[in-house]
């Protein structure tokens, strides 16, 4: 259940209560694609860096180790030893971006696994079944992610099918949640708005899915190559069409600046691979801009990545040491950078929530953006 605690301009401060605990929003979900944050980060580590929600991937876990295996082991929470909320995406995005030789039909998508090429069929019912086996807190609806350059006709047909698929997802989840051997009978469903960069298609679709009284609503198919300005324009058009008393999730976004701009437009939930991916390459976020720790100027720099940062990397280690680890290809180097970056994102979300609570979001956003542009 979502409670809208406060508004500051269009920015929303909310509280989402789930069977696995409370999520304070706006929130950044930490991405663990195959049930692990890349960079040798464990769920025990997540407890020390303010992570509220872990996000795992339906398609990847279906291919390996198999959702039936995870179900036999008691579901994803038990498998990973994580008792807080988990969101699983529907697999739709991966089916459309990774899988080979796919065929889209009304019943779903036939495609070949990107691992070993074996044939897989996934439609709304299969995606819901897999997510029910994984027993995540929040399941995402199975949608088509059309190419952002798809023409109007294709986009209109695709979005209409996504709506029909969403209704099937809702029915199937209700059925699965009522079965006696379902691990999480309180699983929740978020619908996904699509429509590329066509504002009118997006708005009509948002109005249709808003009527289905789902637990939350996502905006999908953005941050796939369009400009930041286009993304903000779509958010300006779409977010007001989605129910204010439900969480709004902007999928796959983004940079700290993208998040600040989207919070300013009423978005509650975010996820992105940037902090972990950049961390694995020695790129770390600070309040004074991004740093590349491979840079020679850090060779003798005995300061932490960011002075005053309370993350596991900055509490104990210097830029010079982490640079050495990265150069020597020691896994600890990557790990420390990923921990710092996730801590940076999670702390920024905490600051955003405090700023909205205090009615000072605009001043905070300006200060944060100006600081990050320094380097
Ligand atoms: Zn740090």
Tab-separated table of N, CA and C and ligand atoms in Angstrom, residues 309 311 314 340, ligand 1:
chain	number	residue	atom	x	y	z
A	309	UNK	N	32.483	10.619	3.374
A	309	UNK	CA	31.607	9.509	2.971
A	309	UNK	C	31.780	8.367	3.969
A	311	UNK	N	30.860	5.176	3.537
A	311	UNK	CA	30.700	3.858	2.908
A	311	UNK	C	31.866	2.950	3.314
A	314	UNK	N	35.258	4.182	1.732
A	314	UNK	CA	35.824	5.444	2.221
A	314	UNK	C	36.183	5.404	3.707
A	340	UNK	N	30.967	1.936	-2.933
A	340	UNK	CA	30.921	3.392	-2.794
A	340	UNK	C	29.822	3.979	-3.674
B	1	LIG	ZN1	32.478	6.215	-0.132
